[in-house]
Coordinates of C-alpha atoms in Angstrom, one line a residue:
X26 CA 69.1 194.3 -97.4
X27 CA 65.9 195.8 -99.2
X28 CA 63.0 192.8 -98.5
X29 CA 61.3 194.7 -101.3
X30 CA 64.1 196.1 -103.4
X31 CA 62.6 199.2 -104.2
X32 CA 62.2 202.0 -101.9
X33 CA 60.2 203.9 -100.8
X34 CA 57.9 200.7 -101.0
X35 CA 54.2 202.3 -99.8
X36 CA 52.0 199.6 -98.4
X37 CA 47.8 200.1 -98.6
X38 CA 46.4 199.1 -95.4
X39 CA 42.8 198.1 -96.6
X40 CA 40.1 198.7 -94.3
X41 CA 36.3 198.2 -94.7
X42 CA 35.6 200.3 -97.8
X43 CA 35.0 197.3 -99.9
X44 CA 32.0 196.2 -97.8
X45 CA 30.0 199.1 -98.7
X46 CA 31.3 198.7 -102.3
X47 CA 30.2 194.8 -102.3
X48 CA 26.6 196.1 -100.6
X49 CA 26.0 199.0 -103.1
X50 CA 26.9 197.4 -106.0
X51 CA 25.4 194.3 -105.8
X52 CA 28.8 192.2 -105.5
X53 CA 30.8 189.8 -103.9
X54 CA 33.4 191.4 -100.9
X55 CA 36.3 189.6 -102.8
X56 CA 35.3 190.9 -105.9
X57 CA 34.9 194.2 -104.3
X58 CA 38.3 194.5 -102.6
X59 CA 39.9 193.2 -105.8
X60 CA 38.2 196.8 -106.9
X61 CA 40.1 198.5 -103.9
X62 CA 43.0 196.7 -104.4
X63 CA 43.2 197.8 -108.5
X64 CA 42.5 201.5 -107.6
X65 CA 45.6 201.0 -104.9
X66 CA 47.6 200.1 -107.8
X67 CA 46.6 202.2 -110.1
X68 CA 47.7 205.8 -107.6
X69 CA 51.3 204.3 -107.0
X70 CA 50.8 201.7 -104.1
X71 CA 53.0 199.0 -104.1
X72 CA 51.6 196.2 -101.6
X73 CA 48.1 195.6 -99.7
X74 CA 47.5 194.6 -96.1
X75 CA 44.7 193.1 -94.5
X76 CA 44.6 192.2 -91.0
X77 CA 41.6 189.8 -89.7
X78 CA 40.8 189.8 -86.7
X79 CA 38.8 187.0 -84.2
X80 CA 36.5 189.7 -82.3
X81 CA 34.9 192.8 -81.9
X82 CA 37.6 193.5 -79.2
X83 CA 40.4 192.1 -80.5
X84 CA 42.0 195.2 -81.9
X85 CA 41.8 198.9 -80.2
X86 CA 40.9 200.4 -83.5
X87 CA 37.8 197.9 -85.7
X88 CA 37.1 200.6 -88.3
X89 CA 40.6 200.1 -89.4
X90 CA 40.8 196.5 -89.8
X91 CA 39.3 194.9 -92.5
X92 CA 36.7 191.7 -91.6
X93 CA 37.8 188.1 -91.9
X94 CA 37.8 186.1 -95.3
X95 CA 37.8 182.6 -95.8
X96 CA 41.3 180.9 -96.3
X97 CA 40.3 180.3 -100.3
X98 CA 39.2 183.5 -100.3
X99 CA 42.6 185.1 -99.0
X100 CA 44.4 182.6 -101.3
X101 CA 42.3 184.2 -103.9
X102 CA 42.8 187.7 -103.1
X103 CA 47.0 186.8 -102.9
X104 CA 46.7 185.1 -106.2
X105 CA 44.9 188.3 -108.0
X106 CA 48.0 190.7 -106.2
X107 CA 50.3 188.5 -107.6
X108 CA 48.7 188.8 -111.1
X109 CA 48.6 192.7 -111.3
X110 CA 51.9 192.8 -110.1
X111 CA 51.2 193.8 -106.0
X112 CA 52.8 192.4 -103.0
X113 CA 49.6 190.6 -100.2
X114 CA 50.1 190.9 -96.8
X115 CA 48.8 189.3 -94.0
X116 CA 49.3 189.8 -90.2
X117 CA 48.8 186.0 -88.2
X118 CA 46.4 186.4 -85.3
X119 CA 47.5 182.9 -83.7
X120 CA 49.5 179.5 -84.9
X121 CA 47.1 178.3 -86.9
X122 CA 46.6 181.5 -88.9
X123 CA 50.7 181.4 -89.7
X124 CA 50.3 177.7 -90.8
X125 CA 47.2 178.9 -93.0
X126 CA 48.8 181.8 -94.5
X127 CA 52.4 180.4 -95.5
X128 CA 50.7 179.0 -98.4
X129 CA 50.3 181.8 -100.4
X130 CA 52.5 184.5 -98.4
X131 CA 55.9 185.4 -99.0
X132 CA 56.2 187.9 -96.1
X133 CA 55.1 187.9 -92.8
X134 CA 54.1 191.0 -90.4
X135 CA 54.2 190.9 -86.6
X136 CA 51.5 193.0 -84.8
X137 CA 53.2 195.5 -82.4
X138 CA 50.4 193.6 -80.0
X139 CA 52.6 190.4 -80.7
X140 CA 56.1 191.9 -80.0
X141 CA 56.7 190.7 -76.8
X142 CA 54.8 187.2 -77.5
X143 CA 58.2 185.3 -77.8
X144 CA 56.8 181.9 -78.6
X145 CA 54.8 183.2 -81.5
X146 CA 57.3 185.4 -83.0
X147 CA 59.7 182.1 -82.9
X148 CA 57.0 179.8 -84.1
X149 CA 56.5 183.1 -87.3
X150 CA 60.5 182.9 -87.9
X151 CA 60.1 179.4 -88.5
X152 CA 58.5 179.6 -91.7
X153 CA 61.8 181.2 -92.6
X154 CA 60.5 184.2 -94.8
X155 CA 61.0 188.0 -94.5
X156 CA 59.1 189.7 -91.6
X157 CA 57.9 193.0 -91.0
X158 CA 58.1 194.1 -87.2
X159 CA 55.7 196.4 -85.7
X160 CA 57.0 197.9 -82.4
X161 CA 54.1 200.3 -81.2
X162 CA 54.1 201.1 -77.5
X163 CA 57.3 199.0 -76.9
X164 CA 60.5 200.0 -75.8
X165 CA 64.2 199.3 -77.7
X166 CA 64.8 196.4 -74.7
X167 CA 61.9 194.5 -76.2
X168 CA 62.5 195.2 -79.4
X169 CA 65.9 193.7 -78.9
X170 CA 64.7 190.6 -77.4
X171 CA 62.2 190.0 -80.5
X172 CA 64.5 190.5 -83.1
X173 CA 66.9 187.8 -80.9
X174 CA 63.7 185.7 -80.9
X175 CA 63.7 185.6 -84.6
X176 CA 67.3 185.3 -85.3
X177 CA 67.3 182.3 -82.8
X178 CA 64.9 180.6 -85.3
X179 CA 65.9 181.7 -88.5
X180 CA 68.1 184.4 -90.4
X181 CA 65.3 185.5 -92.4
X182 CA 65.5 189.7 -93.4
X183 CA 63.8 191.8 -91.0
X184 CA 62.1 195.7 -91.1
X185 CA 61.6 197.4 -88.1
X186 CA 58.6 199.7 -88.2
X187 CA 58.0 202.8 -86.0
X188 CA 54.6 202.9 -85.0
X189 CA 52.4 204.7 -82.9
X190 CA 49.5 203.2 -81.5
X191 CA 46.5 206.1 -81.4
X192 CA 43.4 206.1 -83.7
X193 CA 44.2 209.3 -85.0
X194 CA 47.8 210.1 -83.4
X195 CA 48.4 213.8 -83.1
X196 CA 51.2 215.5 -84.7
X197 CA 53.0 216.0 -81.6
X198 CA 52.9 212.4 -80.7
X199 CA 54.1 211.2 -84.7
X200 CA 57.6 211.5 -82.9
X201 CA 59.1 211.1 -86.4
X202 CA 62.6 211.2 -84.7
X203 CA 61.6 207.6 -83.5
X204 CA 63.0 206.6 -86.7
X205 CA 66.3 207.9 -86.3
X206 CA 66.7 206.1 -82.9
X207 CA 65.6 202.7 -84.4
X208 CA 68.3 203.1 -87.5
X209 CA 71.0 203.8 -84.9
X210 CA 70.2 201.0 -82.5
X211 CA 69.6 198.5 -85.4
X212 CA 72.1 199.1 -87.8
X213 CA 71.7 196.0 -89.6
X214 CA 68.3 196.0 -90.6
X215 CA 65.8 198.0 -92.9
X216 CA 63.2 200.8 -90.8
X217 CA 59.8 201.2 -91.7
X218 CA 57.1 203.6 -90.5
X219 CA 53.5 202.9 -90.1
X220 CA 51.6 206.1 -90.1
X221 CA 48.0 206.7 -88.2
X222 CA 47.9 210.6 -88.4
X223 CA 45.6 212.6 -90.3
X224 CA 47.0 212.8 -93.7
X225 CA 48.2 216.8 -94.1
X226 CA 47.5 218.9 -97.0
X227 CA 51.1 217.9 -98.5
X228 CA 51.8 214.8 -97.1
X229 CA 54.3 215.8 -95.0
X230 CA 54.5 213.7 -92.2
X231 CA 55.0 210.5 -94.6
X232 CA 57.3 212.5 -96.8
X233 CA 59.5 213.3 -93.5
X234 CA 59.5 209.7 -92.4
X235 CA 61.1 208.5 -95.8
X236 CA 63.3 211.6 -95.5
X237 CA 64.4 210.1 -91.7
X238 CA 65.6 206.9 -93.6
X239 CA 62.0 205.0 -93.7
X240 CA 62.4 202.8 -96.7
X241 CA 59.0 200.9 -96.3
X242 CA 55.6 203.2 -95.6
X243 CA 52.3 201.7 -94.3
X244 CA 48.8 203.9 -94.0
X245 CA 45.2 203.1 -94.6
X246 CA 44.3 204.0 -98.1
X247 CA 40.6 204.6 -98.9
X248 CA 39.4 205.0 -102.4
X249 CA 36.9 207.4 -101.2
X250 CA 37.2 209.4 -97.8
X251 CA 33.2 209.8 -98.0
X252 CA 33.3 206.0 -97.7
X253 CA 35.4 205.6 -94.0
X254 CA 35.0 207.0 -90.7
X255 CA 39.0 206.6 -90.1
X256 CA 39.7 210.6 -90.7
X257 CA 43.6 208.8 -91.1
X258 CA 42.9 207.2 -94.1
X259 CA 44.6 208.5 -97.4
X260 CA 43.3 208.3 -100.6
X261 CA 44.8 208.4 -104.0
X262 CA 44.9 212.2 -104.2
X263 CA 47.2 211.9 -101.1
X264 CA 49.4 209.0 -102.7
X265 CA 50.3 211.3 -106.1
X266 CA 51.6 214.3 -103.6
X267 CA 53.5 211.6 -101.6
X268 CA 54.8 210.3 -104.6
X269 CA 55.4 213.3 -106.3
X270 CA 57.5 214.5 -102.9
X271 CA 59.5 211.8 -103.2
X272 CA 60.2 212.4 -106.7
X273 CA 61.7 216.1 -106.5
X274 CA 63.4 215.2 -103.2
X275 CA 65.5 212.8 -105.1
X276 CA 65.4 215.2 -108.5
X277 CA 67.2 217.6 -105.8
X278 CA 69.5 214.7 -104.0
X279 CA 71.3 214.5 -106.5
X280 CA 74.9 212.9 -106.1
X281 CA 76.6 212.7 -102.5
X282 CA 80.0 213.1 -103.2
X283 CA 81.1 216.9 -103.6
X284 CA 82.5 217.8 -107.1
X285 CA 81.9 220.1 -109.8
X286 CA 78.6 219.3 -112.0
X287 CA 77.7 219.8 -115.2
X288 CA 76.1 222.9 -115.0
X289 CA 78.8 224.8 -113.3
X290 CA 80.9 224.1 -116.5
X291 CA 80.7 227.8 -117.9
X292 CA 80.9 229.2 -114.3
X293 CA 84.3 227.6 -113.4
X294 CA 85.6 228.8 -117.1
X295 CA 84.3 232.5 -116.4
X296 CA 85.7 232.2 -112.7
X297 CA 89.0 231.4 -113.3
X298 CA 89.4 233.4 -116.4
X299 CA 88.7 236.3 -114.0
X300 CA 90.9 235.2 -111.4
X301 CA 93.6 234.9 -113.6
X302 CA 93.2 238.2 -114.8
X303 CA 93.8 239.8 -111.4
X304 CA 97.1 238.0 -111.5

């Protein structure tokens, strides 16, 4: 089952552009990330992602992660996404954050660092709403015993998401084919790829991972690349090629089962004519 129902569904993780937008325009930093958020919407993106974070080494990669809001604030922030028609995401540090954050979320995401925290993840499936499952630098064992954790709990949807954790990851290490080991090994649930490589001319590596059967897409999105050290970021330029990618590939799907189209029509006629001519 789609916990989106749309697919691709490309997620905007936001990092800390909207700081220097609050700081050189005078503003609030909720009133500026709404501005990030708007822009998000505006290229294509379908849901936002913040992820707070306790400490300055909490996370391996801080220019990535956006800085912590107040609980109103994030209620605020989930309230405007819901307005203009975009999905919030949060990603729970510790218990109290997934008590805070039920509120006003509908999904939940579980940090790749989290995948083999099997209280946590329980306590998370609790809540009983969709989760999306980060599985960086873990192996298809502990995968296994996570998604078991969750299904102990609850029968809530899950996604699966490929990850790789390296602030930038090389191409070589993207290891795209990831994606079809996690759709054979778990049938039965929806794969998503979260992607930290430098975004190529034509949006390729994305484009590939949706063509590999990645239904859900995460990547930092930056409204301004000037604005960001994280050279992985994407901008809105980089969304309309990703989009438009996914646009011809299925203009050039087409239909699966083999049979004679429309535009063969004349061709058959003009075929057979001549083959029974040779009779």
């Amino acid at each position: 089952m789609n916990i989106f129902n749309k697919y691709p569904f490309l997620i905007a993780g936001i990092g800390d552009d909207f700081q220097v937008i609050a700081e050189k325009e005078g503003i609030s930093d909720v009133d500026a990330i709404k501005y990030v958020i708007d822009e998000a919407r505006d290229c294509g993106i379908n849901a936002v992602k913040l992820q707070p974070y306790k400490s300055q080494n909490h996370f391996l990669d801080q220019s990535a992660i956006s800085s912590s809001f107040t609980i109103d604030e994030y209620r605020e922030i989930a309230e405007y996404c819901r307005n203009i028609g975009m999905k919030f995401l949060l990603t729970p540090l510790d218990l109290k954050s997934v008590d805070d954050f039920d509120e006003f979320l509908d999904i939940f995401c579980i940090s790749s660092a989290d995948l083999t925290n099997i209280p946590f993840i329980e306590y998370v499936a609790s809540k009983n709403k969709p989760i999306l499952l980060f599985t960086g630098a873990s192996t298809l064992r502990e995968i296994k015993q996570a998604i078991i954790a969750i299904e102990n709990v609850s029968m809530v949807d899950i996604a699966i998401f490929h990850v790789v954790l390296s602030y930038p990851v090389d191409y070589n290490d993207a290891n795209l084919l990831m994606i079809n080991d996690l759709a054979e090994n778990f049938p039965d649930y929806e794969i998503g790829y979260c992607d930290n490589t430098v975004p190529d001319d034509n949006m390729a590596v994305l484009t590939t991972a949706y063509n590999y059967g990645a239904t859900i897409l995460e990547k930092l999105f930056t409204i301004d690349k000037s604005l960001t050290d994280c050279e992985y970021a994407m901008d809105a330029d980089d969304v309309i090629k990703f989009n438009w990618n996914v646009n011809f590939i299925s203009k050039v799907n087409g239909m699966k089962n083999k049979q004679p189209v429309i535009c063969e029509s004349s061709a058959i006629r003009e075929m057979r004519k001549l083959s029974e001519s040779k009779k």
